[in-house]
């Protein structure tokens, strides 16, 4: 296992390069603190389609086109498309893959899909199985509410621990080290991936996803540091996907119990994407589009600008299932991580 | 791309070894022509659990335990567990991964999950990212009918093109080339993987999955042969997942149109698992457990015995979604392939 370190971590010796990205959001996300960083803002939630589901599919497709267009590339040039969404049978991703016509690997790990996708995409590149891959995740507030909770038309009310599923799609284009290419980002690469475990502390409240995911995030972070022999101080930024305000507090406490004092270096995409004072989002944003949009819209630009040198990104997934919940199961979580590094050209 | 050949095919230069497998089925599959090859037969469809869903989860877990027990291995020794199932949010796989406590990658490509899992598992091993992985897929007749069509309690009738979702789980344990190990199979390895594309010829009938999948299988086979420069005669066996009798006829015709005369070397797991004369299964078996059980119960044993030297296995997935169907979408298909080879020790 020449490229494996410790229990769960993969080492990319020829670190895949991040060469482009795109993020597409709805009006709500565009009105938040990171609004200026997103590529495309949908005029309204159906984006001219007949249904929210078809709008979500369009977001997936458009995010790939947008990221590739910055490179002058066509989808046919992709050696693999990897991604997923929150909808049953991954209908956003699968129907999008039909249109994009690239070899496609469908992935599901709830809101941890963006990093599962980056991790496996990096394996394909570092291992010499591909030269260009696109990694994508998407979610939509209206489709997610209908599927996981209540149709919006019913006008249900949220408890204060609820989070708002972000309507967004994010796409990262990776290429193998040393490939000559047009590129939007000149300095960014992925050096490690840590495969998550399914962790379950017994949360049963579908309106408290942050609490369901926080244990998995803490587990993955602690394992990653143990596997790599690194300290928290080796990272400028520890990014979680969509724990929200309640889940973030829990995450920091769980980390503290493991001897990890996060201090100022923790950023949660679910906390960052909305303004809690002016936007009515309870505990923040969620959904696999949340980390996808914040990463591909905001974080990569900040890293390329030199604001952060090394970050660990853990998109966090709550494996919520209405069927399992009705059968009295708790909600397990999972968090896959990748390490992003800015290297001098 | 030192390990890539052509548009969609990966080359494993250090071919991952298949060292163990297990297949678990219900009474119905055990009564079929391949009954003697399966490891465990459930006494009844709930297997002592409170629900069919929990039985399916138990099947997933048990298939891993069964395959590992033949090696004297514990799940904790796995560097990665890869797999999925047909249920929304992959609840069989995700809850099973919680119990098995291994690093887990959740995959969804409908009934093509078994080969997606083998393909990505092989990438992890050949690329040096893991030494041991388990690849798993499962499906259950009763949970699939409830989710995709009608609850069984409604007593709906099937048209003649329908297939019966197989109640089965299959697990393959792979290890990196050259690793010294206890092993059930001494001669079997995976030499290539071909990533499928989403192909859609416009089928809209949820009771005709074979027709929805056949075009994807023909596409993957033709691409694989083109990528590798091989002819059909280089394979002793061309295996499809669960096209059933109608879909198999369509597959052979589509192949013939591409100049590929399959002759006697085609075997469809959906045709093989039930006896059409004595078991009332319309067009045959389906579900991702179908190819998983036939591969892990029957085919690997036949190959190890020397009956076949080289086989291409294409599990076939119909990306059927009740939501998409209600929104007038057709049913796309996908087929990921792996090449199994028997090598002298």
PDB file of C-alpha atoms in Angstrom, chain B residues 93-274:
ATOM      1  CA  UNK B  93     -25.360  -0.212   2.596  1.00  0.00           C
ATOM      2  CA  UNK B  94     -25.082   2.782   4.895  1.00  0.00           C
ATOM      3  CA  UNK B  95     -26.496   1.094   7.985  1.00  0.00           C
ATOM      4  CA  UNK B  96     -24.471  -2.026   7.208  1.00  0.00           C
ATOM      5  CA  UNK B  97     -21.313   0.102   6.972  1.00  0.00           C
ATOM      6  CA  UNK B  98     -22.107   1.473  10.422  1.00  0.00           C
ATOM      7  CA  UNK B  99     -22.054  -2.069  11.846  1.00  0.00           C
ATOM      8  CA  UNK B 100     -19.026  -3.201   9.835  1.00  0.00           C
ATOM      9  CA  UNK B 101     -17.056  -0.134  10.931  1.00  0.00           C
ATOM     10  CA  UNK B 102     -14.782   0.031   7.876  1.00  0.00           C
ATOM     11  CA  UNK B 103     -13.922   3.089   5.745  1.00  0.00           C
ATOM     12  CA  UNK B 104     -16.897   3.199   3.379  1.00  0.00           C
ATOM     13  CA  UNK B 105     -17.579   4.552  -0.104  1.00  0.00           C
ATOM     14  CA  UNK B 106     -21.272   4.565  -1.034  1.00  0.00           C
ATOM     15  CA  UNK B 107     -22.031   3.964  -4.709  1.00  0.00           C
ATOM     16  CA  UNK B 108     -25.224   4.121  -6.720  1.00  0.00           C
ATOM     17  CA  UNK B 109     -25.680   2.928 -10.245  1.00  0.00           C
ATOM     18  CA  UNK B 110     -28.867   0.894  -9.809  1.00  0.00           C
ATOM     19  CA  UNK B 111     -28.282  -2.735 -10.783  1.00  0.00           C
ATOM     20  CA  UNK B 112     -24.808  -1.937 -12.117  1.00  0.00           C
ATOM     21  CA  UNK B 113     -23.580  -1.363  -8.568  1.00  0.00           C
ATOM     22  CA  UNK B 114     -21.713  -4.679  -8.227  1.00  0.00           C
ATOM     23  CA  UNK B 115     -19.375  -3.905 -11.130  1.00  0.00           C
ATOM     24  CA  UNK B 116     -19.017  -0.206 -10.230  1.00  0.00           C
ATOM     25  CA  UNK B 117     -17.893  -1.449  -6.850  1.00  0.00           C
ATOM     26  CA  UNK B 118     -15.456  -4.019  -8.311  1.00  0.00           C
ATOM     27  CA  UNK B 119     -14.081  -1.419 -10.716  1.00  0.00           C
ATOM     28  CA  UNK B 120     -13.407   1.191  -8.042  1.00  0.00           C
ATOM     29  CA  UNK B 121     -12.173  -1.433  -5.594  1.00  0.00           C
ATOM     30  CA  UNK B 122      -9.689  -2.586  -8.242  1.00  0.00           C
ATOM     31  CA  UNK B 123      -8.532   0.998  -8.775  1.00  0.00           C
ATOM     32  CA  UNK B 124      -7.814   1.339  -5.050  1.00  0.00           C
ATOM     33  CA  UNK B 125      -5.786  -1.893  -5.025  1.00  0.00           C
ATOM     34  CA  UNK B 126      -3.948  -1.527  -8.319  1.00  0.00           C
ATOM     35  CA  UNK B 127      -3.176   2.103  -7.494  1.00  0.00           C
ATOM     36  CA  UNK B 128      -1.652   1.163  -4.144  1.00  0.00           C
ATOM     37  CA  UNK B 129      -4.317   2.839  -2.000  1.00  0.00           C
ATOM     38  CA  UNK B 130      -5.518  -0.333  -0.285  1.00  0.00           C
ATOM     39  CA  UNK B 131      -4.549  -3.948   0.341  1.00  0.00           C
ATOM     40  CA  UNK B 132      -7.960  -5.451   1.026  1.00  0.00           C
ATOM     41  CA  UNK B 133     -11.375  -4.252  -0.035  1.00  0.00           C
ATOM     42  CA  UNK B 134     -14.840  -5.754   0.013  1.00  0.00           C
ATOM     43  CA  UNK B 135     -17.280  -4.986  -2.815  1.00  0.00           C
ATOM     44  CA  UNK B 136     -20.948  -5.553  -2.107  1.00  0.00           C
ATOM     45  CA  UNK B 137     -24.393  -5.171  -3.649  1.00  0.00           C
ATOM     46  CA  UNK B 138     -27.793  -6.217  -2.395  1.00  0.00           C
ATOM     47  CA  UNK B 139     -31.457  -6.117  -3.366  1.00  0.00           C
ATOM     48  CA  UNK B 140     -34.718  -7.488  -1.954  1.00  0.00           C
ATOM     49  CA  UNK B 141     -37.885  -8.262  -3.885  1.00  0.00           C
ATOM     50  CA  UNK B 142     -40.243  -6.913  -1.236  1.00  0.00           C
ATOM     51  CA  UNK B 143     -38.406  -3.639  -0.540  1.00  0.00           C
ATOM     52  CA  UNK B 144     -37.892  -2.934  -4.252  1.00  0.00           C
ATOM     53  CA  UNK B 145     -41.538  -3.516  -5.194  1.00  0.00           C
ATOM     54  CA  UNK B 146     -42.684  -1.211  -2.397  1.00  0.00           C
ATOM     55  CA  UNK B 147     -40.293   1.530  -3.415  1.00  0.00           C
ATOM     56  CA  UNK B 148     -40.329   1.332  -7.214  1.00  0.00           C
ATOM     57  CA  UNK B 149     -43.746  -0.028  -8.105  1.00  0.00           C
ATOM     58  CA  UNK B 150     -46.539  -1.013  -5.725  1.00  0.00           C
ATOM     59  CA  UNK B 151     -46.548  -2.386  -2.184  1.00  0.00           C
ATOM     60  CA  UNK B 152     -46.940  -6.166  -2.342  1.00  0.00           C
ATOM     61  CA  UNK B 153     -50.029  -5.979  -0.150  1.00  0.00           C
ATOM     62  CA  UNK B 154     -51.893  -4.371  -3.072  1.00  0.00           C
ATOM     63  CA  UNK B 155     -51.574  -7.570  -5.095  1.00  0.00           C
ATOM     64  CA  UNK B 156     -50.746  -5.843  -8.385  1.00  0.00           C
ATOM     65  CA  UNK B 157     -50.318  -7.915 -11.520  1.00  0.00           C
ATOM     66  CA  UNK B 158     -47.270  -7.861 -13.779  1.00  0.00           C
ATOM     67  CA  UNK B 159     -47.154  -7.570 -17.554  1.00  0.00           C
ATOM     68  CA  UNK B 160     -45.125 -10.301 -19.286  1.00  0.00           C
ATOM     69  CA  UNK B 161     -42.051  -8.066 -19.724  1.00  0.00           C
ATOM     70  CA  UNK B 162     -41.699  -7.622 -15.962  1.00  0.00           C
ATOM     71  CA  UNK B 163     -38.825  -9.184 -14.041  1.00  0.00           C
ATOM     72  CA  UNK B 164     -38.615 -10.292 -10.445  1.00  0.00           C
ATOM     73  CA  UNK B 165     -36.168  -8.396  -8.255  1.00  0.00           C
ATOM     74  CA  UNK B 166     -33.815 -10.971  -6.829  1.00  0.00           C
ATOM     75  CA  UNK B 167     -33.577 -11.159  -3.044  1.00  0.00           C
ATOM     76  CA  UNK B 168     -29.855 -11.579  -2.650  1.00  0.00           C
ATOM     77  CA  UNK B 169     -26.599 -10.070  -1.486  1.00  0.00           C
ATOM     78  CA  UNK B 170     -23.170 -10.740  -2.914  1.00  0.00           C
ATOM     79  CA  UNK B 171     -19.736  -9.805  -1.616  1.00  0.00           C
ATOM     80  CA  UNK B 172     -16.348 -10.099  -3.332  1.00  0.00           C
ATOM     81  CA  UNK B 173     -13.140  -9.677  -1.351  1.00  0.00           C
ATOM     82  CA  UNK B 174     -10.204  -8.374  -3.377  1.00  0.00           C
ATOM     83  CA  UNK B 175      -6.591  -8.077  -2.371  1.00  0.00           C
ATOM     84  CA  UNK B 176      -3.611  -6.396  -3.970  1.00  0.00           C
ATOM     85  CA  UNK B 177      -1.424  -8.493  -6.235  1.00  0.00           C
ATOM     86  CA  UNK B 178       1.344 -10.303  -4.461  1.00  0.00           C
ATOM     87  CA  UNK B 179      -0.167 -10.027  -1.001  1.00  0.00           C
ATOM     88  CA  UNK B 180       0.211 -13.268   0.931  1.00  0.00           C
ATOM     89  CA  UNK B 181      -3.149 -14.336   2.208  1.00  0.00           C
ATOM     90  CA  UNK B 182      -5.522 -17.072   3.043  1.00  0.00           C
ATOM     91  CA  UNK B 183      -7.609 -17.423  -0.102  1.00  0.00           C
ATOM     92  CA  UNK B 184     -10.630 -19.269  -1.381  1.00  0.00           C
ATOM     93  CA  UNK B 185      -9.807 -18.503  -5.006  1.00  0.00           C
ATOM     94  CA  UNK B 186      -6.201 -18.993  -6.055  1.00  0.00           C
ATOM     95  CA  UNK B 187      -6.290 -18.046  -9.688  1.00  0.00           C
ATOM     96  CA  UNK B 188      -8.786 -15.233 -10.257  1.00  0.00           C
ATOM     97  CA  UNK B 189      -7.988 -11.597 -10.912  1.00  0.00           C
ATOM     98  CA  UNK B 190      -9.462  -8.437 -12.430  1.00  0.00           C
ATOM     99  CA  UNK B 191      -7.487  -7.088 -15.366  1.00  0.00           C
ATOM    100  CA  UNK B 192      -9.620  -4.265 -16.778  1.00  0.00           C
ATOM    101  CA  UNK B 193     -12.542  -2.048 -15.934  1.00  0.00           C
ATOM    102  CA  UNK B 194     -14.721  -0.132 -18.367  1.00  0.00           C
ATOM    103  CA  UNK B 195     -16.660   2.809 -16.944  1.00  0.00           C
ATOM    104  CA  UNK B 196     -20.167   3.001 -18.386  1.00  0.00           C
ATOM    105  CA  UNK B 197     -21.970   5.932 -19.953  1.00  0.00           C
ATOM    106  CA  UNK B 198     -25.620   6.761 -19.360  1.00  0.00           C
ATOM    107  CA  UNK B 199     -27.485   5.584 -22.455  1.00  0.00           C
ATOM    108  CA  UNK B 200     -31.176   6.185 -23.122  1.00  0.00           C
ATOM    109  CA  UNK B 201     -33.213   4.924 -26.054  1.00  0.00           C
ATOM    110  CA  UNK B 202     -36.439   6.320 -24.640  1.00  0.00           C
ATOM    111  CA  UNK B 203     -38.008   3.366 -22.778  1.00  0.00           C
ATOM    112  CA  UNK B 204     -40.710   4.605 -20.387  1.00  0.00           C
ATOM    113  CA  UNK B 205     -42.221   1.340 -19.121  1.00  0.00           C
ATOM    114  CA  UNK B 206     -41.205   0.573 -15.535  1.00  0.00           C
ATOM    115  CA  UNK B 207     -42.229  -3.040 -16.167  1.00  0.00           C
ATOM    116  CA  UNK B 208     -39.694  -3.422 -18.980  1.00  0.00           C
ATOM    117  CA  UNK B 209     -36.316  -2.849 -17.369  1.00  0.00           C
ATOM    118  CA  UNK B 210     -34.503  -5.220 -19.706  1.00  0.00           C
ATOM    119  CA  UNK B 211     -35.190  -2.983 -22.686  1.00  0.00           C
ATOM    120  CA  UNK B 212     -34.002   0.070 -20.749  1.00  0.00           C
ATOM    121  CA  UNK B 213     -30.685  -1.597 -19.877  1.00  0.00           C
ATOM    122  CA  UNK B 214     -29.847  -3.471 -23.080  1.00  0.00           C
ATOM    123  CA  UNK B 215     -28.587  -0.398 -24.996  1.00  0.00           C
ATOM    124  CA  UNK B 216     -26.172   0.486 -22.199  1.00  0.00           C
ATOM    125  CA  UNK B 217     -24.810  -3.052 -22.094  1.00  0.00           C
ATOM    126  CA  UNK B 218     -24.279  -3.114 -25.864  1.00  0.00           C
ATOM    127  CA  UNK B 219     -22.606   0.307 -25.694  1.00  0.00           C
ATOM    128  CA  UNK B 220     -20.215  -0.728 -22.932  1.00  0.00           C
ATOM    129  CA  UNK B 221     -19.311  -4.005 -24.641  1.00  0.00           C
ATOM    130  CA  UNK B 222     -18.606  -2.344 -27.991  1.00  0.00           C
ATOM    131  CA  UNK B 223     -16.574   0.409 -26.338  1.00  0.00           C
ATOM    132  CA  UNK B 224     -14.612  -2.090 -24.274  1.00  0.00           C
ATOM    133  CA  UNK B 225     -13.661  -4.113 -27.346  1.00  0.00           C
ATOM    134  CA  UNK B 226     -12.681  -0.977 -29.233  1.00  0.00           C
ATOM    135  CA  UNK B 227     -10.660   0.367 -26.294  1.00  0.00           C
ATOM    136  CA  UNK B 228      -8.760  -2.882 -25.773  1.00  0.00           C
ATOM    137  CA  UNK B 229      -8.452  -3.886 -29.426  1.00  0.00           C
ATOM    138  CA  UNK B 230      -9.897  -7.245 -28.498  1.00  0.00           C
ATOM    139  CA  UNK B 231     -12.438  -9.398 -30.302  1.00  0.00           C
ATOM    140  CA  UNK B 232     -15.389 -11.230 -28.820  1.00  0.00           C
ATOM    141  CA  UNK B 233     -13.440 -14.436 -29.333  1.00  0.00           C
ATOM    142  CA  UNK B 234     -10.979 -13.253 -26.690  1.00  0.00           C
ATOM    143  CA  UNK B 235     -13.704 -13.892 -24.120  1.00  0.00           C
ATOM    144  CA  UNK B 236     -15.095 -17.244 -23.094  1.00  0.00           C
ATOM    145  CA  UNK B 237     -18.054 -15.545 -21.532  1.00  0.00           C
ATOM    146  CA  UNK B 238     -19.901 -12.241 -21.897  1.00  0.00           C
ATOM    147  CA  UNK B 239     -22.012 -11.768 -18.783  1.00  0.00           C
ATOM    148  CA  UNK B 240     -24.817  -9.246 -18.442  1.00  0.00           C
ATOM    149  CA  UNK B 241     -26.442  -8.455 -15.132  1.00  0.00           C
ATOM    150  CA  UNK B 242     -30.179  -8.679 -15.324  1.00  0.00           C
ATOM    151  CA  UNK B 243     -31.497  -8.071 -18.819  1.00  0.00           C
ATOM    152  CA  UNK B 244     -33.877 -11.012 -18.529  1.00  0.00           C
ATOM    153  CA  UNK B 245     -35.194 -12.846 -21.563  1.00  0.00           C
ATOM    154  CA  UNK B 246     -36.686  -9.860 -23.407  1.00  0.00           C
ATOM    155  CA  UNK B 247     -33.714  -7.603 -22.683  1.00  0.00           C
ATOM    156  CA  UNK B 248     -31.246 -10.326 -23.641  1.00  0.00           C
ATOM    157  CA  UNK B 249     -32.841 -10.717 -27.045  1.00  0.00           C
ATOM    158  CA  UNK B 250     -32.645  -6.966 -27.511  1.00  0.00           C
ATOM    159  CA  UNK B 251     -29.015  -6.935 -26.311  1.00  0.00           C
ATOM    160  CA  UNK B 252     -28.025  -9.633 -28.805  1.00  0.00           C
ATOM    161  CA  UNK B 253     -29.756  -7.747 -31.608  1.00  0.00           C
ATOM    162  CA  UNK B 254     -28.085  -4.466 -30.681  1.00  0.00           C
ATOM    163  CA  UNK B 255     -24.727  -6.245 -30.583  1.00  0.00           C
ATOM    164  CA  UNK B 256     -25.412  -7.835 -33.964  1.00  0.00           C
ATOM    165  CA  UNK B 257     -26.087  -4.348 -35.370  1.00  0.00           C
ATOM    166  CA  UNK B 258     -22.638  -3.377 -34.128  1.00  0.00           C
ATOM    167  CA  UNK B 259     -21.150  -6.412 -35.883  1.00  0.00           C
ATOM    168  CA  UNK B 260     -20.811  -8.413 -32.673  1.00  0.00           C
ATOM    169  CA  UNK B 261     -22.193 -11.930 -32.948  1.00  0.00           C
ATOM    170  CA  UNK B 262     -22.373 -13.196 -29.375  1.00  0.00           C
ATOM    171  CA  UNK B 263     -23.236 -16.793 -30.192  1.00  0.00           C
ATOM    172  CA  UNK B 264     -23.110 -19.131 -27.213  1.00  0.00           C
ATOM    173  CA  UNK B 265     -20.862 -17.029 -25.045  1.00  0.00           C
ATOM    174  CA  UNK B 266     -23.562 -14.746 -23.604  1.00  0.00           C
ATOM    175  CA  UNK B 267     -24.891 -15.443 -20.142  1.00  0.00           C
ATOM    176  CA  UNK B 268     -27.419 -13.172 -18.435  1.00  0.00           C
ATOM    177  CA  UNK B 269     -27.600 -13.495 -14.660  1.00  0.00           C
ATOM    178  CA  UNK B 270     -31.296 -12.598 -14.763  1.00  0.00           C
ATOM    179  CA  UNK B 271     -31.954 -15.547 -17.049  1.00  0.00           C
ATOM    180  CA  UNK B 272     -29.735 -17.922 -15.118  1.00  0.00           C
ATOM    181  CA  UNK B 273     -31.008 -17.492 -11.587  1.00  0.00           C
ATOM    182  CA  UNK B 274     -34.606 -18.699 -12.031  1.00  0.00           C
TER     183      UNK B 274
END
